[in-house]
Short mmCIF file of C-alpha atoms and ligand atoms in Angstrom, two decimals:
data_model
loop_
_atom_site.label_atom_id
_atom_site.label_comp_id
_atom_site.label_asym_id
_atom_site.label_seq_id
_atom_site.Cartn_x
_atom_site.Cartn_y
_atom_site.Cartn_z
CA MET E 265 28.66 3.51 -24.48
CA ASP E 266 26.76 6.79 -24.67
CA TRP E 267 23.14 7.89 -25.01
CA GLN E 268 23.59 7.91 -28.78
CA ALA E 269 24.10 4.16 -28.75
CA PHE E 270 21.40 3.64 -26.16
CA PRO E 271 18.36 3.18 -28.42
CA ARG E 272 19.96 0.31 -30.32
CA TRP E 273 20.88 -1.53 -27.11
CA GLY E 274 17.62 -0.61 -25.48
CA ARG E 275 15.71 -2.22 -28.35
CA LYS E 276 17.96 -5.25 -28.15
CA VAL E 277 17.25 -5.60 -24.42
CA ALA E 278 13.50 -5.18 -25.01
CA ASP E 279 13.49 -7.87 -27.72
CA TRP E 280 15.57 -10.13 -25.53
CA ALA E 281 13.22 -9.57 -22.56
CA ALA E 282 10.12 -10.55 -24.52
CA ALA E 283 11.85 -13.64 -25.95
CA TYR E 284 13.18 -14.58 -22.51
CA HIS E 285 9.73 -14.47 -20.98
CA GLY E 286 8.22 -16.28 -23.96
CA GLY E 287 10.72 -19.12 -23.60
CA LEU E 288 10.76 -19.48 -19.84
CA ARG E 289 8.70 -22.68 -19.75
CA ASP E 290 11.50 -24.44 -21.63
CA ARG E 291 14.13 -23.58 -19.05
CA PRO E 292 14.76 -25.45 -15.80
CA VAL E 293 13.43 -23.24 -13.00
CA ARG E 294 16.35 -23.45 -10.62
CA ALA E 295 19.89 -22.78 -11.71
CA PRO E 296 22.05 -25.91 -11.67
CA LEU E 297 24.01 -25.67 -8.43
CA ASP E 298 27.68 -25.43 -9.26
CA PRO E 299 29.45 -23.38 -6.60
CA GLY E 300 32.21 -21.15 -7.98
CA ALA E 301 31.24 -21.45 -11.67
CA THR E 302 30.35 -17.78 -12.14
CA LEU E 303 33.23 -16.59 -10.02
CA ARG E 304 35.67 -18.60 -12.14
CA ALA E 305 34.23 -17.11 -15.34
CA LEU E 306 34.77 -13.53 -14.13
CA PRO E 307 38.25 -12.01 -14.46
CA ALA E 308 39.97 -11.45 -11.13
CA ALA E 309 40.79 -7.82 -12.00
CA PRO E 310 38.74 -5.06 -13.67
CA PRO E 311 39.55 -3.99 -17.23
CA GLU E 312 41.71 -0.89 -17.74
CA ALA E 313 40.44 -0.19 -21.25
CA PRO E 314 36.81 0.18 -22.32
CA GLU E 315 35.21 -2.92 -23.81
CA PRO E 316 32.62 -2.96 -26.59
CA MET E 317 28.98 -3.40 -25.53
CA GLU E 318 28.81 -6.35 -27.89
CA THR E 319 31.37 -8.26 -25.80
CA ILE E 320 29.67 -7.32 -22.55
CA TRP E 321 26.35 -8.47 -23.97
CA GLN E 322 27.75 -11.81 -25.10
CA ASP E 323 29.30 -12.38 -21.70
CA PHE E 324 25.99 -11.58 -20.05
CA GLU E 325 24.38 -14.43 -21.95
CA ARG E 326 27.38 -16.74 -21.60
CA ILE E 327 28.32 -16.15 -17.96
CA VAL E 328 25.28 -14.77 -16.16
CA MET E 329 22.24 -16.52 -17.59
CA PRO E 330 23.39 -20.11 -16.89
CA GLY E 331 23.61 -19.23 -13.20
CA ILE E 332 20.21 -17.61 -12.87
CA THR E 333 17.29 -19.14 -11.00
CA HIS E 334 14.25 -18.04 -12.98
CA TRP E 335 12.03 -16.19 -10.54
CA GLN E 336 9.64 -15.19 -13.32
CA HIS E 337 9.21 -18.80 -14.45
CA PRO E 338 5.50 -19.73 -14.44
CA ARG E 339 6.38 -22.89 -12.49
CA PHE E 340 8.30 -21.15 -9.72
CA PHE E 341 6.43 -22.53 -6.71
CA ALA E 342 9.22 -22.06 -4.14
CA TYR E 343 9.51 -19.49 -1.31
CA PHE E 344 7.09 -16.73 -2.32
CA ASN E 345 7.15 -15.21 -5.78
CA SER E 346 8.87 -11.93 -6.45
CA ASN E 347 7.00 -10.77 -9.52
CA ALA E 348 7.83 -8.38 -12.33
CA ALA E 349 4.76 -7.68 -14.44
CA PRO E 350 5.82 -6.09 -17.75
CA ALA E 351 4.08 -2.78 -17.04
CA SER E 352 6.02 -2.41 -13.79
CA VAL E 353 9.27 -3.32 -15.54
CA LEU E 354 8.66 -0.49 -18.02
CA ALA E 355 8.13 1.90 -15.12
CA GLU E 356 11.39 0.71 -13.53
CA TYR E 357 13.16 1.30 -16.84
CA LEU E 358 11.85 4.87 -16.85
CA ALA E 359 12.71 5.39 -13.19
CA ALA E 360 16.21 4.07 -13.85
CA THR E 361 16.55 6.48 -16.75
CA ILE E 362 15.39 9.57 -14.92
CA ALA E 363 17.10 8.28 -11.77
CA PRO E 364 15.63 10.77 -9.34
CA GLN E 365 16.62 10.53 -5.70
CA CYS E 366 13.32 10.94 -3.92
CA MET E 367 14.38 11.58 -0.34
CA LEU E 368 12.55 14.90 0.08
CA TRP E 369 9.45 16.44 -1.42
CA GLN E 370 11.52 19.03 -3.27
CA THR E 371 13.92 16.43 -4.66
CA SER E 372 11.01 15.32 -6.90
CA PRO E 373 7.59 16.57 -5.89
CA ALA E 374 5.87 14.28 -8.41
CA ALA E 375 7.46 11.19 -6.86
CA THR E 376 6.42 12.15 -3.33
CA GLU E 377 2.88 13.07 -4.29
CA MET E 378 2.45 10.00 -6.45
CA GLU E 379 3.69 7.89 -3.53
CA THR E 380 1.02 9.44 -1.31
CA ARG E 381 -1.67 8.75 -3.88
CA MET E 382 -0.51 5.21 -4.67
CA MET E 383 -0.53 4.31 -1.01
CA GLU E 384 -4.06 5.67 -0.78
CA TRP E 385 -4.99 3.49 -3.77
CA LEU E 386 -3.41 0.45 -2.16
CA ALA E 387 -5.13 1.05 1.18
CA GLN E 388 -8.49 1.15 -0.60
CA ALA E 389 -7.56 -1.84 -2.75
CA VAL E 390 -6.89 -4.09 0.25
CA GLY E 391 -9.75 -2.68 2.29
CA LEU E 392 -7.82 -0.77 4.94
CA PRO E 393 -9.94 1.99 6.47
CA THR E 394 -9.06 5.67 6.14
CA GLY E 395 -6.78 6.67 8.96
CA PHE E 396 -3.82 4.67 7.69
CA HIS E 397 -1.01 6.61 6.03
CA GLY E 398 1.34 4.80 3.69
CA VAL E 399 4.99 4.89 2.69
CA ILE E 400 6.88 2.65 0.27
CA GLN E 401 9.82 0.87 1.87
CA ASP E 402 12.44 -1.27 0.16
CA SER E 403 11.43 -4.39 2.05
CA ALA E 404 9.09 -5.76 4.68
CA SER E 405 12.18 -6.22 6.85
CA SER E 406 12.74 -2.45 6.83
CA ALA E 407 9.08 -1.73 7.60
CA THR E 408 9.15 -4.17 10.51
CA LEU E 409 12.39 -2.68 11.81
CA ALA E 410 10.80 0.78 11.65
CA ALA E 411 7.79 -0.59 13.57
CA VAL E 412 9.96 -2.22 16.24
CA LEU E 413 11.98 0.99 16.66
CA THR E 414 8.71 2.90 17.07
CA MET E 415 7.56 0.37 19.70
CA ARG E 416 10.87 0.81 21.48
CA GLU E 417 10.83 4.61 21.45
CA ARG E 418 7.19 4.81 22.56
CA ALA E 419 7.84 2.43 25.44
CA LEU E 420 10.97 4.34 26.48
CA GLY E 421 9.27 7.74 26.38
CA TRP E 422 11.35 8.59 23.26
CA ALA E 423 14.61 8.31 25.21
CA GLY E 424 16.30 5.47 23.33
CA ASN E 425 17.60 7.42 20.34
CA ALA E 426 18.81 10.23 22.60
CA GLN E 427 20.39 8.33 25.45
CA GLY E 428 21.14 4.88 24.08
CA LEU E 429 19.80 1.69 25.59
CA PRO E 430 21.99 1.05 28.66
CA GLY E 431 20.12 2.03 31.80
CA GLN E 432 16.74 2.10 30.07
CA LYS E 433 13.75 0.02 31.03
CA HIS E 434 13.84 -3.66 30.15
CA LEU E 435 11.57 -4.12 27.11
CA ARG E 436 9.79 -7.13 25.66
CA ILE E 437 8.07 -7.74 22.34
CA TYR E 438 5.68 -10.60 21.59
CA CYS E 439 4.93 -12.68 18.51
CA SER E 440 4.03 -16.26 17.63
CA SER E 441 6.46 -19.07 16.95
CA GLU E 442 5.53 -18.85 13.24
CA VAL E 443 6.77 -15.36 12.40
CA HIS E 444 9.34 -14.63 9.70
CA SER E 445 13.02 -14.32 10.64
CA SER E 446 12.88 -10.60 9.78
CA ILE E 447 11.10 -10.09 13.12
CA ASP E 448 14.05 -11.61 15.01
CA ARG E 449 16.50 -9.46 13.10
CA ALA E 450 14.49 -6.30 13.75
CA ILE E 451 14.67 -7.13 17.46
CA TRP E 452 18.44 -7.61 17.23
CA VAL E 453 19.05 -4.42 15.28
CA ALA E 454 16.79 -2.38 17.55
CA GLY E 455 18.97 -3.44 20.48
CA ILE E 456 16.15 -5.22 22.27
CA GLY E 457 17.77 -8.64 22.08
CA GLN E 458 16.53 -12.05 21.05
CA ASP E 459 15.90 -13.04 24.67
CA ASN E 460 13.27 -10.30 24.86
CA LEU E 461 11.31 -11.51 21.86
CA VAL E 462 8.69 -13.76 23.43
CA LYS E 463 7.49 -16.40 20.96
CA LEU E 464 4.10 -17.64 21.97
CA PRO E 465 2.62 -21.03 21.11
CA VAL E 466 0.17 -21.38 18.23
CA GLN E 467 -3.09 -23.24 17.92
CA GLY E 468 -5.72 -24.29 15.40
CA PRO E 469 -5.40 -25.02 11.69
CA LEU E 470 -4.17 -21.48 10.96
CA ARG E 471 -1.50 -21.84 13.66
CA ALA E 472 -2.58 -18.57 15.26
CA MET E 473 -0.90 -17.11 18.32
CA ASP E 474 -2.61 -18.22 21.55
CA ALA E 475 -4.10 -14.91 22.73
CA PHE E 476 -4.54 -16.19 26.29
CA ALA E 477 -0.89 -17.15 26.46
CA LEU E 478 -0.09 -13.68 25.12
CA GLU E 479 -2.03 -11.98 27.85
CA ARG E 480 -0.54 -14.20 30.55
CA ALA E 481 2.98 -13.45 29.29
CA ILE E 482 2.32 -9.70 29.29
CA GLU E 483 0.89 -9.77 32.81
CA GLN E 484 3.72 -11.88 34.13
CA ASP E 485 6.31 -9.57 32.57
CA LYS E 486 4.62 -6.54 34.04
CA ALA E 487 4.53 -8.19 37.47
CA GLU E 488 8.30 -8.72 37.18
CA GLY E 489 8.95 -5.11 36.24
CA VAL E 490 9.63 -5.79 32.57
CA VAL E 491 7.99 -3.36 30.14
CA PRO E 492 5.93 -4.82 27.25
CA ALA E 493 6.50 -2.63 24.17
CA GLY E 494 4.51 -4.22 21.39
CA ILE E 495 3.28 -7.22 19.45
CA VAL E 496 4.09 -8.40 15.93
CA ALA E 497 1.20 -10.34 14.44
CA CYS E 498 1.38 -12.25 11.17
CA THR E 499 -1.09 -12.78 8.37
CA GLY E 500 0.33 -15.48 6.12
CA ALA E 501 3.66 -16.43 7.69
CA THR E 502 6.27 -17.85 5.39
CA GLY E 503 6.44 -21.45 6.59
CA MET E 504 2.89 -22.70 6.10
CA GLY E 505 0.94 -19.43 5.97
CA ALA E 506 0.06 -19.04 9.66
CA CYS E 507 -2.46 -16.30 10.38
CA ASP E 508 -2.88 -14.78 13.80
CA ASN E 509 -6.23 -13.66 15.08
CA VAL E 510 -5.46 -9.97 14.67
CA ALA E 511 -8.69 -8.88 16.36
CA ALA E 512 -7.95 -10.93 19.50
CA ILE E 513 -4.36 -9.67 19.60
CA CYS E 514 -5.47 -6.04 19.21
CA GLU E 515 -7.90 -6.50 22.07
CA VAL E 516 -5.11 -7.63 24.39
CA ALA E 517 -2.89 -4.85 23.09
CA ARG E 518 -5.49 -2.19 23.74
CA LYS E 519 -5.92 -3.35 27.32
CA HIS E 520 -2.19 -2.94 27.92
CA GLY E 521 -1.51 0.05 25.70
CA LEU E 522 0.72 -1.89 23.32
CA TYR E 523 1.64 -1.21 19.70
CA VAL E 524 0.59 -3.87 17.14
CA HIS E 525 2.41 -4.36 13.84
CA VAL E 526 0.97 -6.81 11.28
CA ASP E 527 3.37 -8.59 8.94
CA ALA E 528 1.35 -9.58 5.86
CA ALA E 529 4.32 -9.41 3.47
CA TRP E 530 3.00 -12.16 1.23
CA ALA E 531 -0.72 -12.48 2.00
CA GLY E 532 -1.46 -8.76 1.94
CA SER E 533 -1.76 -8.73 -1.86
CA ALA E 534 -4.52 -11.35 -1.64
CA MET E 535 -6.57 -8.82 0.33
CA LEU E 536 -7.35 -7.21 -3.00
CA CYS E 537 -10.04 -9.91 -2.99
CA PRO E 538 -12.67 -9.19 -0.32
CA GLU E 539 -13.35 -12.90 0.21
CA PHE E 540 -9.86 -13.41 1.70
CA ARG E 541 -9.99 -10.50 4.14
CA GLU E 542 -11.33 -12.65 6.96
CA LEU E 543 -7.73 -13.86 7.33
CA TRP E 544 -6.76 -10.50 8.80
CA THR E 545 -10.01 -9.55 10.55
CA GLY E 546 -9.22 -6.80 13.03
CA VAL E 547 -6.37 -5.32 10.97
CA GLU E 548 -8.09 -1.94 11.07
CA GLN E 549 -7.19 -1.76 14.79
CA ALA E 550 -3.46 -2.34 14.23
CA ASP E 551 -0.91 0.46 14.51
CA SER E 552 0.95 -0.58 11.38
CA VAL E 553 0.75 -3.11 8.56
CA VAL E 554 3.21 -4.15 5.91
CA PHE E 555 2.74 -6.07 2.67
CA ASN E 556 4.89 -6.48 -0.40
CA PRO E 557 3.29 -5.57 -3.74
CA HIS E 558 6.52 -7.01 -5.20
CA LYS E 559 5.48 -10.45 -4.03
CA TRP E 560 2.04 -11.40 -5.25
CA MET E 561 0.72 -8.20 -6.81
CA GLY E 562 3.22 -8.01 -9.64
CA ALA E 563 5.22 -4.88 -8.84
CA GLN E 564 8.82 -5.23 -9.85
CA PHE E 565 11.11 -5.84 -6.84
CA ASP E 566 11.48 -3.90 -4.61
CA CYS E 567 8.25 -2.39 -3.35
CA SER E 568 6.97 -2.82 0.17
CA ALA E 569 3.79 -1.06 1.30
CA HIS E 570 4.00 0.13 4.90
CA PHE E 571 0.88 1.62 6.49
CA VAL E 572 0.92 3.42 9.81
CA ARG E 573 -1.87 4.88 11.85
CA ALA E 574 0.26 7.56 13.50
CA PRO E 575 2.97 8.81 11.14
CA GLU E 576 4.02 11.28 13.83
CA ASP E 577 5.20 8.37 16.00
CA LEU E 578 7.19 6.98 13.08
CA THR E 579 8.79 10.31 12.20
CA ARG E 580 9.44 11.06 15.85
CA THR E 581 11.43 7.82 15.83
CA LEU E 582 13.23 8.24 12.50
CA ALA E 583 13.25 11.87 11.37
CA ILE E 584 16.36 13.97 11.59
CA GLN E 585 16.68 17.38 9.96
CA PRO E 586 20.13 18.83 9.53
CA GLU E 587 20.09 22.21 7.77
CA TYR E 588 21.21 20.70 4.46
CA LEU E 589 18.03 18.61 4.27
CA ARG E 590 15.56 21.38 5.11
CA THR E 591 13.09 22.58 2.50
CA HIS E 592 12.51 26.25 3.15
CA GLY E 593 9.28 27.82 2.01
CA ALA E 594 7.29 24.61 1.49
CA ASP E 595 5.29 23.93 4.63
CA GLY E 596 3.20 20.84 5.17
CA VAL E 597 4.89 18.74 2.50
CA ILE E 598 5.91 15.13 3.21
CA ASP E 599 9.57 14.18 3.19
CA TYR E 600 9.30 10.39 3.01
CA SER E 601 12.93 9.93 4.06
CA GLU E 602 11.67 10.81 7.54
CA TRP E 603 9.49 7.69 7.39
CA SER E 604 12.25 5.22 6.64
CA ILE E 605 15.75 4.25 7.71
CA PRO E 606 17.75 4.99 4.54
CA LEU E 607 17.83 8.63 3.50
CA GLY E 608 18.03 7.92 -0.22
CA ARG E 609 14.90 6.61 -1.92
CA ARG E 610 14.16 5.31 -5.39
CA PHE E 611 11.07 6.37 -7.35
CA ARG E 612 9.03 3.26 -6.53
CA ALA E 613 5.53 4.70 -6.83
CA LEU E 614 5.82 4.84 -10.62
CA LYS E 615 5.72 1.06 -11.02
CA LEU E 616 2.60 0.82 -8.88
CA TRP E 617 0.93 3.48 -11.02
CA PHE E 618 1.81 1.64 -14.24
CA LEU E 619 0.89 -1.77 -12.84
CA ILE E 620 -2.45 -0.87 -11.28
CA ARG E 621 -3.58 1.07 -14.34
CA ALA E 622 -2.39 -1.54 -16.85
CA HIS E 623 -4.29 -4.38 -15.16
CA GLY E 624 -6.94 -2.69 -13.08
CA LEU E 625 -7.78 -4.11 -9.68
CA GLU E 626 -10.08 -6.63 -11.39
CA GLY E 627 -7.21 -7.96 -13.47
CA LEU E 628 -5.00 -8.35 -10.41
CA ARG E 629 -7.78 -10.02 -8.43
CA GLY E 630 -8.40 -12.47 -11.27
CA MET E 631 -4.74 -13.48 -11.25
CA ILE E 632 -4.72 -14.05 -7.48
CA ARG E 633 -8.04 -15.94 -7.50
CA ASN E 634 -6.73 -18.24 -10.22
CA HIS E 635 -3.62 -19.03 -8.22
CA VAL E 636 -5.67 -19.86 -5.14
CA ALA E 637 -8.16 -22.01 -7.06
CA TRP E 638 -5.49 -23.91 -9.03
CA SER E 639 -3.39 -24.45 -5.94
CA ARG E 640 -6.35 -25.84 -3.99
CA ALA E 641 -7.25 -28.13 -6.88
CA LEU E 642 -3.67 -29.41 -6.98
CA CYS E 643 -3.81 -30.03 -3.23
CA GLU E 644 -6.91 -32.22 -3.72
CA ARG E 645 -5.26 -34.20 -6.51
CA LEU E 646 -2.17 -34.79 -4.38
CA ARG E 647 -4.29 -35.84 -1.42
CA ASP E 648 -5.62 -38.69 -3.54
CA ALA E 649 -2.20 -39.68 -4.85
CA PRO E 650 -0.69 -42.77 -3.20
CA GLY E 651 2.11 -42.18 -0.69
CA ILE E 652 1.52 -38.43 -0.40
CA GLU E 653 0.19 -36.84 2.74
CA ILE E 654 -1.09 -33.26 2.94
CA VAL E 655 0.35 -31.84 6.16
CA THR E 656 -1.18 -28.35 6.25
CA GLU E 657 -4.27 -27.33 4.31
CA PRO E 658 -4.12 -24.47 1.81
CA VAL E 659 -3.89 -20.97 3.25
CA LEU E 660 -4.62 -18.95 0.10
CA SER E 661 -2.28 -20.63 -2.42
CA LEU E 662 0.10 -22.26 0.09
CA PHE E 663 -0.04 -25.83 1.39
CA THR E 664 2.49 -28.36 2.60
CA PHE E 665 2.87 -32.09 1.99
CA ARG E 666 5.26 -34.93 2.58
CA LEU E 667 5.73 -38.56 1.75
CA SER E 668 4.02 -40.92 4.16
CA GLY E 669 5.26 -44.25 5.44
CA GLU E 670 8.69 -45.37 6.56
CA ASP E 671 11.60 -42.98 6.67
CA ALA E 672 9.21 -40.20 5.71
CA GLU E 673 11.61 -37.36 6.47
CA THR E 674 14.58 -38.72 4.52
CA ARG E 675 12.42 -39.67 1.56
CA THR E 676 10.62 -36.31 1.56
CA LEU E 677 13.93 -34.48 1.41
CA ALA E 678 15.13 -36.83 -1.33
CA LEU E 679 11.94 -36.12 -3.28
CA LEU E 680 12.47 -32.37 -2.96
CA GLN E 681 16.00 -32.66 -4.28
CA ARG E 682 14.88 -34.81 -7.20
CA ILE E 683 12.14 -32.33 -8.05
CA ASN E 684 14.49 -29.37 -8.08
CA ASP E 685 17.19 -31.20 -10.04
CA ASP E 686 14.52 -32.21 -12.55
CA GLY E 687 13.85 -28.53 -13.26
CA ARG E 688 10.22 -28.57 -14.40
CA ILE E 689 9.10 -26.99 -11.14
CA TYR E 690 10.82 -25.45 -8.13
CA LEU E 691 9.72 -26.10 -4.53
CA THR E 692 11.23 -25.44 -1.09
CA GLN E 693 10.82 -26.98 2.34
CA THR E 694 9.87 -25.92 5.83
CA LYS E 695 9.22 -27.58 9.18
CA VAL E 696 5.79 -28.08 10.72
CA ASP E 697 5.86 -29.30 14.34
CA GLY E 698 9.43 -30.34 13.85
CA GLN E 699 8.80 -32.47 10.76
CA LEU E 700 10.21 -31.63 7.36
CA VAL E 701 7.55 -30.86 4.76
CA ILE E 702 7.55 -29.59 1.19
CA ARG E 703 5.86 -26.25 0.57
CA PHE E 704 3.80 -25.57 -2.51
CA GLN E 705 2.72 -22.02 -3.18
CA ALA E 706 1.61 -20.30 -6.35
CA GLY E 707 1.89 -16.64 -7.22
CA GLN E 708 3.68 -16.14 -10.52
CA PHE E 709 2.02 -13.49 -12.65
CA CYS E 710 1.97 -15.59 -15.84
CA ALA E 711 1.19 -19.00 -14.32
CA GLU E 712 -1.53 -20.95 -16.10
CA ALA E 713 -3.64 -23.98 -15.18
CA ARG E 714 -1.38 -26.23 -17.26
CA ASP E 715 1.57 -25.34 -15.02
CA PHE E 716 -0.26 -26.92 -12.09
CA ASP E 717 -0.79 -30.06 -14.16
CA THR E 718 2.95 -30.16 -14.77
CA ALA E 719 3.46 -29.75 -11.02
CA PHE E 720 1.16 -32.72 -10.33
CA ASP E 721 2.88 -34.89 -12.96
CA THR E 722 6.35 -33.99 -11.71
CA ILE E 723 5.59 -34.58 -8.03
CA THR E 724 3.75 -37.88 -8.50
CA GLU E 725 6.21 -39.22 -11.08
CA LEU E 726 9.25 -38.49 -8.90
CA ALA E 727 7.51 -39.55 -5.68
CA GLY E 728 7.33 -43.04 -7.18
CA LYS E 729 11.12 -43.08 -7.52
CA VAL E 730 12.32 -42.31 -4.00
C1 PLP X 57 8.93 -12.29 2.45
C2 PLP X 57 8.51 -12.08 3.84
C3 PLP X 57 9.18 -11.18 4.67
C4 PLP X 57 10.44 -10.49 4.26
O1 PLP X 57 10.21 -9.62 3.21
P1 PLP X 57 11.38 -8.69 2.65
O2 PLP X 57 10.62 -7.69 1.85
O3 PLP X 57 12.24 -9.57 1.82
O4 PLP X 57 12.09 -8.12 3.80
C5 PLP X 57 8.68 -10.96 5.93
N1 PLP X 57 7.59 -11.60 6.36
C6 PLP X 57 6.91 -12.48 5.60
C7 PLP X 57 5.69 -13.16 6.13
C8 PLP X 57 7.36 -12.75 4.31
O5 PLP X 57 6.70 -13.63 3.54
#
């Protein structure tokens, strides 16, 4: 395989891609679960001799595709979507072809400067005030880890990286019981320890962190000589979409000099629409915010937008400049590798540029508004269906439901399994106050109103059978 043969295969892949997307509605959303099937189909040892592309291509269709769960399926209503709008896929194709490594400004000035501009575009698009500076991370988990490390270093007077953690002050970080597991892992990796992540109770329909409980916990820790380092707030948590009162949390934080990081990995894209911004009221006071354009906005995975108010705190935590990474003679440029944990960086800004220009903010808002409206309409239809109980009301496009009556938990789980084996739609579960519920969320770029009708038919038809 060489670049001479590339155009023929490239065209083949492009044709295949369009046909794949065109035919997605006819495929079951979730791969049939058959542990070991792919492994058995792959030879135990690598080939010694080159193989023709034709054979590799056939094996791709024969071995790989049957084991794929179709994340771009219009009826993928599980987890949160991880979108790949065609314009962003084209940009990824180009980025893969040029394959620049964008760790420093000089290792591709256009990539760095476009990243700066795209993050400015995104900040405006979601209504963040000037004063936030953005960087593209691979994932919200990485952004949150960077935020937790910054909290740690600030609270330790920047001594943690230099001296290690033994003998340092005893730190604590606060969040609600609803936050994503990436917060726990950031706490582990930062060496702060699960026991020092204080999970506060939630209240109200949005299951927001109890700000009074937060303040009491901080004061009690201080009285005991423990040092509060920061707070992780959530806007649109993964389970049922919990949203903290960011303004109330920032007020407590300000009083105690604490860092606030807002995890809006999923819901952040919805902030393109001004009418949803009340869900993160107060966000302008946070120290950092993360959301994933690869989730609901349509940017090909991976693309996580991380905004910080004080980049100097972030780079003081993460930057390291051995001689071989210095750029001599170019002062004042940004080296984004100093803003993130990995040194190497892909050219991710390109897909945002393609995506935002190809659809315009109005196009993207229209897509998100449709998902929210169709999801809410589905929730109302299900509320009226016999035997189905809405457990949490829609937060944007996410709501939860279960079967009512006897043995509700067992039958709800049985329903979920039937739905996913059926293949017309794909849903996942969570727990709300200890009870198992089924999540419904919508966010696939190409979803249409008829897909929500199929969801209603599938759920009600199969609910009658468990
Ligand atoms: C998806 C999600 C994450 C994790 O995002 P990654 O980019 O996969 O690390 C974190 N928090 C919330 C609320 C999420 O929905």
